[in-house]
Short mmCIF file of C-alpha atoms in Angstrom, two decimals:
data_model
loop_
_atom_site.label_atom_id
_atom_site.label_comp_id
_atom_site.label_asym_id
_atom_site.label_seq_id
_atom_site.Cartn_x
_atom_site.Cartn_y
_atom_site.Cartn_z
CA MET A 61 39.55 132.99 92.06
CA SER A 62 40.11 128.85 91.71
CA THR A 63 37.50 127.00 90.51
CA LEU A 64 37.72 124.78 94.33
CA GLU A 65 37.18 128.35 95.60
CA ARG A 66 34.35 128.46 93.82
CA SER A 67 32.84 125.21 94.38
CA PRO A 68 28.82 125.49 96.51
CA PHE A 69 31.15 123.51 99.12
CA ALA A 70 33.82 125.95 99.24
CA ARG A 71 31.52 128.84 99.31
CA LEU A 72 29.00 126.20 101.87
CA ARG A 73 31.37 126.16 104.38
CA ALA A 74 33.25 129.49 104.26
CA ARG A 75 30.01 130.92 105.17
CA LEU A 76 29.77 128.78 107.81
CA ALA A 77 33.32 129.41 109.09
CA ASP A 78 32.50 133.31 109.21
CA ALA A 79 29.18 133.08 110.90
CA VAL A 80 31.14 131.34 113.96
CA GLY A 81 33.63 133.28 113.64
CA ALA A 82 36.58 130.98 112.60
CA GLU A 83 39.43 133.72 111.67
CA THR A 84 42.30 131.67 110.58
CA GLU A 85 43.74 128.54 109.46
CA ALA A 86 44.01 126.75 112.36
CA ASP A 87 39.77 127.07 113.58
CA ARG A 88 39.25 126.47 109.82
CA GLU A 89 40.71 123.01 110.92
CA ARG A 90 38.90 122.63 113.90
CA LEU A 91 35.56 123.55 112.27
CA ARG A 92 36.59 120.80 110.10
CA ILE A 93 37.03 118.28 112.80
CA ARG A 94 33.93 118.74 114.00
CA LEU A 95 32.10 118.82 110.89
CA LEU A 96 33.07 114.93 110.44
CA SER A 97 32.85 114.26 114.05
CA VAL A 98 28.74 114.70 113.24
CA PRO A 99 28.41 111.53 111.49
CA PHE A 100 30.27 109.35 113.92
CA LEU A 101 28.95 110.74 116.89
CA ALA A 102 25.29 110.77 115.62
CA LEU A 103 26.30 106.81 114.22
CA ALA A 104 27.25 106.50 118.02
CA ALA A 105 24.72 107.76 119.59
CA PHE A 106 22.02 105.57 117.49
CA GLY A 107 23.93 102.67 117.21
CA ALA A 108 25.22 102.29 120.57
CA PHE A 109 25.05 104.35 123.23
CA VAL A 110 21.39 104.45 122.95
CA PRO A 111 20.80 100.81 122.75
CA LEU A 112 23.66 99.85 125.36
CA ALA A 113 21.62 102.26 128.23
CA GLU A 114 18.02 100.64 126.27
CA MET A 115 19.84 97.04 127.05
CA ILE A 116 21.50 98.59 130.86
CA ARG A 117 17.44 99.05 131.67
CA MET A 118 15.95 96.44 130.73
CA SER A 119 18.96 94.39 133.46
CA THR A 120 17.35 96.10 136.12
CA SER A 121 13.40 95.63 134.89
CA THR A 122 11.06 93.67 137.00
CA SER A 123 8.96 93.21 134.02
CA SER A 124 10.24 90.57 131.39
CA PHE A 125 7.68 92.05 128.49
CA ALA A 126 8.58 96.16 129.32
CA ILE A 127 10.93 98.63 131.05
CA GLU A 128 9.55 99.01 134.34
CA GLY A 129 10.76 98.95 138.58
CA PHE A 130 13.58 98.63 139.24
CA THR A 131 15.86 95.25 140.54
CA LEU A 132 19.34 93.89 140.29
CA ASP A 133 18.09 90.56 141.21
CA ALA A 134 19.63 89.11 137.70
CA TYR A 135 23.41 90.71 138.92
CA ALA A 136 22.07 89.01 141.74
CA GLU A 137 21.62 85.13 140.44
CA ILE A 138 24.60 85.67 137.71
CA PHE A 139 26.92 86.91 140.13
CA THR A 140 25.77 83.73 142.41
CA SER A 141 25.73 81.05 140.19
CA ILE A 142 29.33 82.50 139.17
CA ALA A 143 29.67 81.56 143.47
CA ALA A 144 28.42 78.78 143.72
CA PHE A 145 30.37 77.39 139.99
CA LEU A 146 33.13 78.20 141.68
CA PRO A 147 34.67 75.09 143.53
CA GLY A 148 35.03 74.77 147.22
CA THR A 149 31.89 76.82 148.18
CA ALA A 150 28.45 76.11 149.91
CA ILE A 151 26.46 78.35 147.75
CA ASP A 152 23.24 76.41 147.48
CA ALA A 153 22.80 77.62 143.83
CA ASN A 154 21.84 76.98 140.38
CA PRO A 155 26.21 77.18 138.93
CA VAL A 156 24.91 77.59 134.74
CA TYR A 157 25.72 80.57 134.84
CA GLY A 158 28.83 80.21 136.23
CA SER A 159 29.32 77.16 133.44
CA VAL A 160 28.26 78.76 130.22
CA ILE A 161 31.12 81.85 131.70
CA TRP A 162 33.87 79.09 131.60
CA ASN A 163 33.25 77.60 128.43
CA SER A 164 32.78 81.00 126.51
CA LEU A 165 36.62 81.50 128.44
CA TRP A 166 38.74 78.40 128.59
CA PHE A 167 37.52 77.68 125.04
CA GLY A 168 37.67 81.28 123.52
CA THR A 169 41.38 80.92 125.24
CA VAL A 170 42.45 77.25 123.49
CA THR A 171 41.05 77.95 120.04
CA THR A 172 42.98 81.26 120.61
CA LEU A 173 46.11 79.40 121.02
CA ALA A 174 45.45 77.10 118.44
CA SER A 175 44.26 80.05 116.16
CA VAL A 176 47.32 82.00 116.26
CA ALA A 177 49.90 79.26 116.06
CA VAL A 178 48.68 78.21 113.12
CA GLY A 179 48.52 81.46 111.45
CA ILE A 180 52.49 82.68 112.32
CA ALA A 181 53.39 79.65 110.77
CA ILE A 182 50.96 80.58 107.09
CA ALA A 183 52.09 84.12 107.72
CA HIS A 184 55.69 83.08 107.74
CA GLY A 185 55.40 80.48 104.93
CA LEU A 186 53.68 83.45 103.04
CA GLU A 187 56.35 85.81 103.77
CA LYS A 188 59.00 83.87 103.32
CA TYR A 189 58.91 81.22 100.99
CA ASP A 190 58.21 82.41 97.16
CA LEU A 191 55.06 79.54 97.00
CA PRO A 192 53.76 78.70 94.03
CA ARG A 193 49.86 79.78 93.17
CA GLU A 194 50.48 82.60 96.07
CA GLY A 195 47.67 84.48 95.32
CA LEU A 196 44.77 81.88 95.22
CA LEU A 197 46.65 80.51 98.12
CA VAL A 198 45.47 84.24 100.13
CA THR A 199 42.11 84.11 98.26
CA LEU A 200 40.90 81.17 99.54
CA ILE A 201 43.11 81.58 102.94
CA SER A 202 40.72 84.71 103.30
CA PHE A 203 37.60 82.87 102.12
CA PRO A 204 36.73 82.30 105.91
CA ILE A 205 36.03 85.94 106.69
CA SER A 206 33.24 86.64 104.61
CA LEU A 207 31.50 83.17 105.47
CA PRO A 208 28.60 83.97 108.70
CA GLY A 209 29.01 81.21 111.35
CA ILE A 210 26.45 79.15 110.21
CA VAL A 211 27.22 78.79 106.85
CA ALA A 212 31.00 77.66 108.81
CA ALA A 213 28.83 75.47 110.75
CA PHE A 214 26.87 74.10 107.88
CA MET A 215 30.56 72.72 106.10
CA MET A 216 31.65 70.95 109.18
CA ILE A 217 28.09 69.05 109.01
CA VAL A 218 29.14 68.48 105.48
CA LEU A 219 33.20 67.24 106.03
CA PHE A 220 32.55 66.12 110.30
CA GLY A 221 28.33 65.01 110.05
CA LYS A 222 27.02 61.46 109.88
CA THR A 223 27.87 60.81 106.12
CA GLY A 224 30.02 64.25 105.89
CA LEU A 225 33.51 63.00 103.96
CA LEU A 226 35.94 63.12 106.32
CA THR A 227 33.60 60.23 108.23
CA ASN A 228 33.11 58.47 105.64
CA PHE A 229 36.72 58.29 104.96
CA VAL A 230 37.35 57.74 109.03
CA THR A 231 35.40 55.02 108.90
CA PHE A 232 36.49 53.79 105.83
CA LEU A 233 39.75 53.21 107.04
CA THR A 234 38.95 51.70 110.86
CA GLY A 235 35.89 50.08 110.40
CA ALA A 236 34.17 52.01 112.86
CA GLU A 237 30.06 53.62 113.04
CA ALA A 238 29.50 56.03 112.26
CA ASN A 239 28.42 57.50 114.87
CA ALA A 240 30.88 56.96 116.80
CA VAL A 241 33.30 58.89 115.46
CA LYS A 242 31.66 61.05 113.94
CA LEU A 243 32.03 65.54 115.15
CA THR A 244 29.11 66.96 114.60
CA GLY A 245 25.52 65.93 116.01
CA GLN A 246 27.18 64.27 119.09
CA PRO A 247 25.79 65.81 122.97
CA SER A 248 26.51 68.27 124.25
CA GLY A 249 29.95 69.26 125.93
CA THR A 250 30.78 65.00 125.01
CA THR A 251 34.96 65.12 123.57
CA LEU A 252 33.60 64.49 119.95
CA ALA A 253 30.95 67.71 120.02
CA ILE A 254 33.72 69.97 120.92
CA LEU A 255 36.18 68.42 118.72
CA GLY A 256 33.85 69.41 115.64
CA LEU A 257 32.75 72.95 117.53
CA PHE A 258 36.82 73.25 118.61
CA LEU A 259 36.92 72.82 113.99
CA GLY A 260 34.46 75.44 113.17
CA TYR A 261 36.05 77.51 115.19
CA CYS A 262 39.59 77.27 113.94
CA TYR A 263 38.38 77.94 110.25
CA SER A 264 36.48 81.45 111.18
CA MET A 265 39.38 82.55 113.48
CA ILE A 266 42.66 81.36 111.26
CA PRO A 267 41.97 83.59 108.66
CA ARG A 268 41.23 86.48 111.28
CA ALA A 269 44.87 86.29 112.86
CA THR A 270 47.30 84.91 109.78
CA PHE A 271 46.27 88.41 108.31
CA ILE A 272 47.38 90.74 111.02
CA LEU A 273 50.20 88.68 111.47
CA ARG A 274 51.32 89.64 107.24
CA GLY A 275 51.52 92.68 109.01
CA THR A 276 53.73 92.71 110.93
CA TYR A 277 55.82 89.95 109.11
CA ALA A 278 55.89 93.39 106.40
CA GLU A 279 58.35 94.80 109.28
CA VAL A 280 60.42 92.48 109.63
CA ASN A 281 64.03 93.44 109.37
CA THR A 282 65.40 90.69 107.43
CA ASP A 283 69.09 91.85 107.01
CA ALA A 284 69.05 90.86 110.60
CA GLU A 285 67.77 87.34 109.70
CA GLU A 286 69.87 87.24 106.81
CA ALA A 287 72.83 87.88 109.15
CA ALA A 288 72.12 84.89 111.31
CA ARG A 289 71.74 82.36 109.21
CA SER A 290 75.47 83.63 107.64
CA LEU A 291 76.74 83.00 111.17
CA GLY A 292 75.36 79.15 110.58
CA ALA A 293 72.19 79.88 112.28
CA THR A 294 68.89 77.07 111.63
CA PRO A 295 65.88 78.17 109.88
CA TRP A 296 64.37 77.41 113.29
CA GLN A 297 67.34 79.54 115.38
CA THR A 298 66.74 82.22 113.12
CA PHE A 299 62.93 82.16 113.46
CA ARG A 300 63.68 81.59 117.40
CA TYR A 301 65.98 84.12 118.22
CA VAL A 302 65.29 86.50 115.75
CA THR A 303 62.00 86.66 114.34
CA LEU A 304 60.00 86.12 116.99
CA PRO A 305 61.11 88.77 119.05
CA GLN A 306 60.11 90.76 115.87
CA ILE A 307 56.60 90.16 115.44
CA ARG A 308 55.39 89.33 119.50
CA PRO A 309 53.74 92.56 119.13
CA GLY A 310 51.79 91.12 115.74
CA ILE A 311 51.50 88.49 117.98
CA VAL A 312 49.78 90.46 121.08
CA GLY A 313 47.31 91.48 118.93
CA ALA A 314 46.29 88.84 117.14
CA LEU A 315 45.39 86.97 119.61
CA ILE A 316 43.33 90.00 121.60
CA LEU A 317 41.59 90.11 118.15
CA THR A 318 40.89 86.20 117.83
CA PHE A 319 39.59 85.89 121.44
CA ARG A 320 37.35 88.19 120.85
CA THR A 321 35.75 86.83 118.42
CA ALA A 322 35.83 83.70 120.14
CA LEU A 323 33.73 85.23 122.13
CA ALA A 324 31.65 86.57 120.24
CA ILE A 325 31.07 83.33 118.08
CA PHE A 326 27.27 83.05 117.86
CA GLY A 327 26.15 81.24 113.80
CA THR A 328 28.40 78.03 114.26
CA VAL A 329 27.64 77.42 118.07
CA LEU A 330 24.02 77.18 117.27
CA VAL A 331 24.37 75.09 114.69
CA LEU A 332 26.95 72.65 116.25
CA LYS A 333 24.89 73.41 119.59
CA ALA A 334 28.16 71.49 121.08
CA LEU A 335 28.57 73.61 123.83
CA SER A 336 26.78 75.93 126.16
CA VAL A 337 28.62 79.07 126.04
CA VAL A 338 27.37 83.31 126.62
CA THR A 339 26.04 83.62 123.03
CA PHE A 340 24.68 80.52 123.33
CA ARG A 341 23.09 81.09 126.43
CA PHE A 342 22.04 84.43 125.77
CA ASN A 343 19.96 82.92 122.53
CA GLN A 344 17.77 80.00 125.36
CA GLU A 345 17.25 83.27 127.06
CA ILE A 346 15.49 85.29 124.86
CA SER A 347 13.81 82.42 122.61
CA VAL A 348 13.22 79.41 125.53
CA GLY A 349 12.17 82.08 128.63
CA PHE A 350 11.95 85.23 127.19
CA ASP A 351 14.04 86.78 129.71
CA LEU A 352 15.03 89.82 129.03
CA PRO A 353 16.11 90.97 132.29
CA MET A 354 18.15 87.90 133.18
CA ALA A 355 19.63 88.61 128.84
CA SER A 356 20.53 92.13 129.24
CA ALA A 357 22.53 91.66 132.28
CA LEU A 358 24.50 88.23 130.92
CA ALA A 359 24.54 91.63 127.48
CA THR A 360 25.91 94.03 129.67
CA LEU A 361 28.24 92.18 131.98
CA PHE A 362 29.38 90.39 128.41
CA PHE A 363 29.96 94.60 127.29
CA VAL A 364 31.85 95.29 130.38
CA PHE A 365 34.25 92.30 130.38
CA THR A 366 34.65 92.68 126.73
CA VAL A 367 35.82 96.76 126.67
CA LEU A 368 38.75 96.01 130.24
CA PHE A 369 39.11 93.62 127.67
CA THR A 370 40.37 94.80 125.02
CA PHE A 371 41.79 98.65 126.87
CA ALA A 372 44.27 96.00 128.86
CA GLY A 373 45.35 94.54 125.40
CA LEU A 374 45.83 98.04 124.07
CA ARG A 375 47.79 98.76 126.83
CA PHE A 376 50.18 96.04 127.04
CA THR A 377 50.15 96.09 123.18
CA SER A 378 51.65 99.57 123.37
CA ALA A 379 54.18 98.55 125.70
CA GLU A 380 55.31 95.65 123.78
CA VAL A 381 55.48 97.92 120.66
CA ALA A 382 57.86 100.38 123.14
CA ALA A 383 59.99 98.19 124.24
#
């Protein structure tokens, strides 16, 4: 008997296999898989399923302070608000929830497209050229991933606030007042305020898109690229007709991940207060009105949308890879 077979864990596993009647190696393999699944199932149950069930139950509660009774008023108010926000409808309701959902969707889409476009350029440069200090560049690019959104928002204030470094630079060049060019501290919904929030979002999302695309670039057939160049294709034509089709699955994956990230960003929105999106509305429902049923209903719909979007995106990605 080997040392490994005499170990306490091996003896325990053998006794457990005998206890459940595992006679073949296939039976033991299935037993090992079940045992390894126990921690994951426990974590999923108490970290996801139980809180999710409580959240859904709270969304139908008649009380803002306890789970009691049953009503769908919160969902009815949200869908009525969405209908009132749509153009051409004559529904007499507050369109605030339709507005925050629309803000989340269009702003998330714009920041996702911009972040993935920049991510493609950075990943292409890192993978196709011998850049000096490449290790340092990769470290700097990955740095925002480790920062919470509140810190990213603070950095936006340092750069683009009333006394920010870049604000002072612009006022020095143009002679304009700082209040007229600053990107933070502007009234919510204004162009300059949204532009500052846009930069804050991209700061967090570009590194995520970049590293997904770097993994895709590792699978690119460089022989095809060299063949295209030897036949007279320009660098842009080589990228457009040879490289881009090969990294398309990675682009789709980056779009899915960064869009989900855009929908979930909270700290940056909370500090900059430039646009009312769904995550910011969650905070208002809990901290200002303490309307737990409404906050839970919003969170439930947010969860359902994210799950459906993820499944749809994964199916589309699988189709891209298969193609």
